[in-house]
């Protein structure tokens, strides 16, 4: 596991902003807190949640693995950030290849 650095903190903030923009675009509701729920607070139905997964792939330029394509595994904004963060980190970590 990587130690937090100023650079890693900035990337997380940038990642959170990008995820927030995607969520706002897909849901039509503003994201104000990582604890917001997708179905409750952002009023996302199942179609919107699938659309979210595709929009994340477009925004970040990665392809989600099949086992990560379950929209119901994402309950909160923080869950979406964590998913995007795992893929973003893997794309930029030479050890992950």
N, C-alpha and C. Protein backbone atom coordinates (compact mmCIF):
# COMPACT_ATOMS: atom_id res chain seq x y z
N UNK A 1 0.84 -1.18 0.00
CA UNK A 1 0.00 0.00 0.00
C UNK A 1 0.89 1.25 0.00
N UNK A 2 0.52 2.21 -0.79
CA UNK A 2 1.29 3.43 -0.90
C UNK A 2 1.05 4.33 0.30
N UNK A 3 2.12 5.01 0.72
CA UNK A 3 1.98 6.00 1.79
C UNK A 3 1.33 7.25 1.21
N UNK A 4 0.44 7.88 1.97
CA UNK A 4 -0.17 9.12 1.48
C UNK A 4 0.89 10.20 1.30
N UNK A 5 0.83 10.87 0.20
CA UNK A 5 1.72 12.00 -0.06
C UNK A 5 0.86 13.17 -0.49
N UNK A 6 1.48 14.33 -0.57
CA UNK A 6 0.75 15.50 -1.04
C UNK A 6 0.22 15.25 -2.45
N UNK A 7 1.04 14.59 -3.29
CA UNK A 7 0.62 14.30 -4.67
C UNK A 7 -0.57 13.35 -4.67
N UNK A 8 -0.53 12.27 -3.86
CA UNK A 8 -1.64 11.32 -3.80
C UNK A 8 -2.91 11.99 -3.30
N UNK A 9 -2.79 12.89 -2.32
CA UNK A 9 -3.95 13.60 -1.80
C UNK A 9 -4.58 14.45 -2.89
N UNK A 10 -3.75 15.14 -3.67
CA UNK A 10 -4.27 15.96 -4.77
C UNK A 10 -4.99 15.11 -5.78
N UNK A 11 -4.41 13.96 -6.13
CA UNK A 11 -5.05 13.08 -7.10
C UNK A 11 -6.41 12.61 -6.60
N UNK A 12 -6.50 12.31 -5.32
CA UNK A 12 -7.77 11.88 -4.76
C UNK A 12 -8.80 13.00 -4.87
N UNK A 13 -8.38 14.20 -4.58
CA UNK A 13 -9.29 15.33 -4.70
C UNK A 13 -9.73 15.50 -6.15
N UNK A 14 -8.80 15.41 -7.07
CA UNK A 14 -9.13 15.51 -8.49
C UNK A 14 -10.07 14.37 -8.90
N UNK A 15 -9.79 13.16 -8.42
CA UNK A 15 -10.63 12.02 -8.73
C UNK A 15 -12.04 12.24 -8.20
N UNK A 16 -12.15 12.74 -6.97
CA UNK A 16 -13.46 13.00 -6.37
C UNK A 16 -14.25 14.02 -7.19
N UNK A 17 -13.55 15.04 -7.68
CA UNK A 17 -14.22 16.04 -8.51
C UNK A 17 -14.71 15.44 -9.82
N UNK A 18 -13.88 14.60 -10.44
CA UNK A 18 -14.28 13.97 -11.70
C UNK A 18 -15.46 13.03 -11.50
N UNK A 19 -15.41 12.23 -10.44
CA UNK A 19 -16.52 11.33 -10.12
C UNK A 19 -17.78 12.14 -9.85
N UNK A 20 -17.65 13.23 -9.12
CA UNK A 20 -18.79 14.09 -8.84
C UNK A 20 -19.42 14.65 -10.09
N UNK A 21 -18.59 15.06 -11.06
CA UNK A 21 -19.12 15.58 -12.32
C UNK A 21 -19.89 14.50 -13.08
N UNK A 22 -19.35 13.28 -13.11
CA UNK A 22 -20.02 12.18 -13.80
C UNK A 22 -21.35 11.87 -13.11
N UNK A 23 -21.33 11.80 -11.79
CA UNK A 23 -22.56 11.51 -11.05
C UNK A 23 -23.61 12.59 -11.27
N UNK A 24 -23.20 13.84 -11.27
CA UNK A 24 -24.13 14.94 -11.50
C UNK A 24 -24.73 14.86 -12.89
N UNK A 25 -23.90 14.57 -13.87
CA UNK A 25 -24.36 14.44 -15.24
C UNK A 25 -25.38 13.30 -15.39
N UNK A 26 -25.07 12.17 -14.80
CA UNK A 26 -25.94 10.99 -14.94
C UNK A 26 -27.21 11.13 -14.10
N UNK A 27 -27.08 11.64 -12.88
CA UNK A 27 -28.24 11.67 -11.97
C UNK A 27 -29.08 12.94 -12.10
N UNK A 28 -28.45 14.02 -12.53
CA UNK A 28 -29.15 15.30 -12.57
C UNK A 28 -29.21 15.98 -11.21
N UNK A 29 -28.49 15.44 -10.24
CA UNK A 29 -28.45 16.00 -8.88
C UNK A 29 -27.02 16.31 -8.51
N UNK A 30 -26.80 17.39 -7.80
CA UNK A 30 -25.47 17.77 -7.37
C UNK A 30 -24.94 16.86 -6.29
N UNK A 31 -23.65 16.59 -6.36
CA UNK A 31 -22.98 15.77 -5.35
C UNK A 31 -22.31 16.71 -4.36
N UNK A 32 -22.68 16.58 -3.10
CA UNK A 32 -22.13 17.45 -2.07
C UNK A 32 -21.37 16.70 -0.98
N UNK A 33 -21.52 15.37 -0.96
CA UNK A 33 -20.95 14.60 0.15
C UNK A 33 -20.69 13.17 -0.32
N UNK A 34 -19.57 12.61 0.09
CA UNK A 34 -19.23 11.24 -0.28
C UNK A 34 -20.19 10.23 0.34
N UNK A 35 -20.92 10.62 1.37
CA UNK A 35 -21.85 9.71 2.02
C UNK A 35 -23.22 9.67 1.33
N UNK A 36 -23.44 10.53 0.35
CA UNK A 36 -24.73 10.51 -0.36
C UNK A 36 -24.95 9.15 -1.00
N UNK A 37 -26.20 8.69 -0.94
CA UNK A 37 -26.53 7.41 -1.56
C UNK A 37 -26.99 7.64 -2.99
N UNK A 38 -26.67 6.66 -3.84
CA UNK A 38 -27.01 6.79 -5.25
C UNK A 38 -28.52 6.69 -5.45
N UNK A 39 -29.15 5.68 -4.86
CA UNK A 39 -30.59 5.50 -5.07
C UNK A 39 -31.42 6.49 -4.28
N UNK A 40 -31.03 6.79 -3.07
CA UNK A 40 -31.82 7.70 -2.23
C UNK A 40 -31.56 9.16 -2.53
N UNK A 41 -30.36 9.61 -2.20
CA UNK A 41 -30.03 11.03 -2.32
C UNK A 41 -29.96 11.51 -3.77
N UNK A 42 -29.37 10.69 -4.65
CA UNK A 42 -29.21 11.11 -6.04
C UNK A 42 -30.32 10.58 -6.95
N UNK A 43 -31.24 9.81 -6.36
CA UNK A 43 -32.43 9.32 -7.05
C UNK A 43 -32.10 8.59 -8.35
N UNK A 44 -31.08 7.74 -8.30
CA UNK A 44 -30.66 6.99 -9.48
C UNK A 44 -31.37 5.64 -9.51
N UNK A 45 -32.07 5.36 -10.61
CA UNK A 45 -32.68 4.05 -10.78
C UNK A 45 -31.66 3.09 -11.39
N UNK A 46 -32.07 1.86 -11.65
CA UNK A 46 -31.14 0.85 -12.13
C UNK A 46 -30.53 1.22 -13.48
N UNK A 47 -31.31 1.82 -14.36
CA UNK A 47 -30.78 2.24 -15.66
C UNK A 47 -29.72 3.33 -15.49
N UNK A 48 -29.97 4.27 -14.61
CA UNK A 48 -28.99 5.33 -14.35
C UNK A 48 -27.71 4.76 -13.75
N UNK A 49 -27.84 3.73 -12.92
CA UNK A 49 -26.65 3.13 -12.31
C UNK A 49 -25.80 2.39 -13.35
N UNK A 50 -26.44 1.74 -14.30
CA UNK A 50 -25.70 1.10 -15.39
C UNK A 50 -25.04 2.17 -16.26
N UNK A 51 -25.78 3.22 -16.53
CA UNK A 51 -25.25 4.35 -17.31
C UNK A 51 -24.03 4.95 -16.60
N UNK A 52 -24.09 5.01 -15.28
CA UNK A 52 -22.97 5.52 -14.50
C UNK A 52 -21.70 4.71 -14.76
N UNK A 53 -21.82 3.40 -14.76
CA UNK A 53 -20.65 2.55 -14.99
C UNK A 53 -20.02 2.83 -16.36
N UNK A 54 -20.86 2.97 -17.37
CA UNK A 54 -20.36 3.27 -18.71
C UNK A 54 -19.75 4.67 -18.77
N UNK A 55 -20.36 5.62 -18.08
CA UNK A 55 -19.84 6.98 -18.06
C UNK A 55 -18.49 7.04 -17.34
N UNK A 56 -18.31 6.22 -16.30
CA UNK A 56 -17.02 6.17 -15.61
C UNK A 56 -15.93 5.65 -16.55
N UNK A 57 -16.27 4.62 -17.33
CA UNK A 57 -15.30 4.11 -18.30
C UNK A 57 -14.91 5.19 -19.30
N UNK A 58 -15.88 5.93 -19.77
CA UNK A 58 -15.59 7.02 -20.73
C UNK A 58 -14.76 8.12 -20.09
N UNK A 59 -15.12 8.54 -18.90
CA UNK A 59 -14.43 9.65 -18.23
C UNK A 59 -12.97 9.31 -17.91
N UNK A 60 -12.75 8.09 -17.42
CA UNK A 60 -11.42 7.74 -16.93
C UNK A 60 -10.60 6.94 -17.94
N UNK A 61 -11.22 6.44 -19.00
CA UNK A 61 -10.49 5.72 -20.03
C UNK A 61 -10.08 4.32 -19.64
N UNK A 62 -10.80 3.70 -18.72
CA UNK A 62 -10.52 2.31 -18.38
C UNK A 62 -11.72 1.45 -18.74
N UNK A 63 -11.53 0.13 -18.72
CA UNK A 63 -12.61 -0.81 -18.96
C UNK A 63 -12.79 -1.60 -17.67
N UNK A 64 -13.99 -1.53 -17.13
CA UNK A 64 -14.28 -2.24 -15.89
C UNK A 64 -14.29 -3.75 -16.13
N UNK A 65 -13.78 -4.48 -15.16
CA UNK A 65 -13.85 -5.94 -15.20
C UNK A 65 -15.30 -6.35 -14.96
N UNK A 66 -15.65 -7.51 -15.47
CA UNK A 66 -17.04 -7.98 -15.38
C UNK A 66 -17.55 -8.00 -13.94
N UNK A 67 -16.70 -8.42 -13.01
CA UNK A 67 -17.15 -8.50 -11.61
C UNK A 67 -17.34 -7.12 -10.97
N UNK A 68 -16.88 -6.06 -11.63
CA UNK A 68 -17.11 -4.70 -11.14
C UNK A 68 -18.28 -4.01 -11.85
N UNK A 69 -18.96 -4.73 -12.72
CA UNK A 69 -20.07 -4.15 -13.49
C UNK A 69 -21.42 -4.31 -12.78
N UNK A 70 -21.41 -4.59 -11.49
CA UNK A 70 -22.64 -4.73 -10.71
C UNK A 70 -23.00 -3.37 -10.12
N UNK A 71 -23.98 -2.68 -10.71
CA UNK A 71 -24.30 -1.34 -10.22
C UNK A 71 -24.81 -1.33 -8.78
N UNK A 72 -25.36 -2.45 -8.32
CA UNK A 72 -25.91 -2.49 -6.96
C UNK A 72 -24.82 -2.62 -5.90
N UNK A 73 -23.58 -2.87 -6.32
CA UNK A 73 -22.47 -2.92 -5.38
C UNK A 73 -22.05 -1.51 -4.97
N UNK A 74 -22.50 -0.52 -5.74
CA UNK A 74 -22.20 0.88 -5.45
C UNK A 74 -23.39 1.50 -4.74
N UNK A 75 -23.22 1.80 -3.47
CA UNK A 75 -24.32 2.34 -2.67
C UNK A 75 -24.18 3.84 -2.46
N UNK A 76 -22.94 4.29 -2.24
CA UNK A 76 -22.70 5.71 -1.95
C UNK A 76 -21.73 6.32 -2.96
N UNK A 77 -21.63 7.62 -2.92
CA UNK A 77 -20.65 8.34 -3.74
C UNK A 77 -19.25 7.82 -3.42
N UNK A 78 -18.98 7.56 -2.15
CA UNK A 78 -17.67 7.06 -1.74
C UNK A 78 -17.36 5.72 -2.41
N UNK A 79 -18.36 4.87 -2.59
CA UNK A 79 -18.17 3.59 -3.27
C UNK A 79 -17.74 3.81 -4.72
N UNK A 80 -18.35 4.77 -5.37
CA UNK A 80 -18.01 5.09 -6.77
C UNK A 80 -16.59 5.64 -6.83
N UNK A 81 -16.24 6.51 -5.89
CA UNK A 81 -14.89 7.06 -5.84
C UNK A 81 -13.87 5.94 -5.62
N UNK A 82 -14.17 5.00 -4.74
CA UNK A 82 -13.25 3.90 -4.47
C UNK A 82 -13.05 3.03 -5.72
N UNK A 83 -14.14 2.74 -6.43
CA UNK A 83 -14.04 1.95 -7.65
C UNK A 83 -13.17 2.66 -8.68
N UNK A 84 -13.46 3.92 -8.94
CA UNK A 84 -12.68 4.69 -9.91
C UNK A 84 -11.22 4.80 -9.46
N UNK A 85 -11.01 4.97 -8.18
CA UNK A 85 -9.66 5.09 -7.64
C UNK A 85 -8.83 3.83 -7.84
N UNK A 86 -9.45 2.67 -7.65
CA UNK A 86 -8.73 1.40 -7.87
C UNK A 86 -8.26 1.29 -9.31
N UNK A 87 -9.12 1.62 -10.24
CA UNK A 87 -8.75 1.52 -11.65
C UNK A 87 -7.76 2.61 -12.04
N UNK A 88 -7.95 3.80 -11.54
CA UNK A 88 -7.05 4.91 -11.85
C UNK A 88 -5.65 4.59 -11.33
N UNK A 89 -5.57 4.05 -10.13
CA UNK A 89 -4.29 3.69 -9.54
C UNK A 89 -3.63 2.58 -10.35
N UNK A 90 -4.39 1.58 -10.75
CA UNK A 90 -3.85 0.46 -11.53
C UNK A 90 -3.33 0.95 -12.89
N UNK A 91 -4.00 1.93 -13.48
CA UNK A 91 -3.57 2.46 -14.77
C UNK A 91 -2.24 3.21 -14.68
N UNK A 92 -1.94 3.79 -13.51
CA UNK A 92 -0.75 4.61 -13.36
C UNK A 92 0.32 3.96 -12.51
N UNK A 93 0.09 2.73 -12.07
CA UNK A 93 1.07 2.03 -11.22
C UNK A 93 1.79 0.99 -12.07
N UNK A 94 3.07 1.18 -12.38
CA UNK A 94 3.79 0.25 -13.23
C UNK A 94 3.86 -1.16 -12.65
N UNK A 95 3.77 -1.29 -11.32
CA UNK A 95 3.80 -2.62 -10.71
C UNK A 95 2.52 -3.39 -10.99
N UNK A 96 1.41 -2.69 -11.17
CA UNK A 96 0.12 -3.32 -11.45
C UNK A 96 0.04 -3.78 -12.90
N UNK A 97 0.78 -3.09 -13.78
CA UNK A 97 0.88 -3.38 -15.19
C UNK A 97 -0.39 -3.53 -15.84
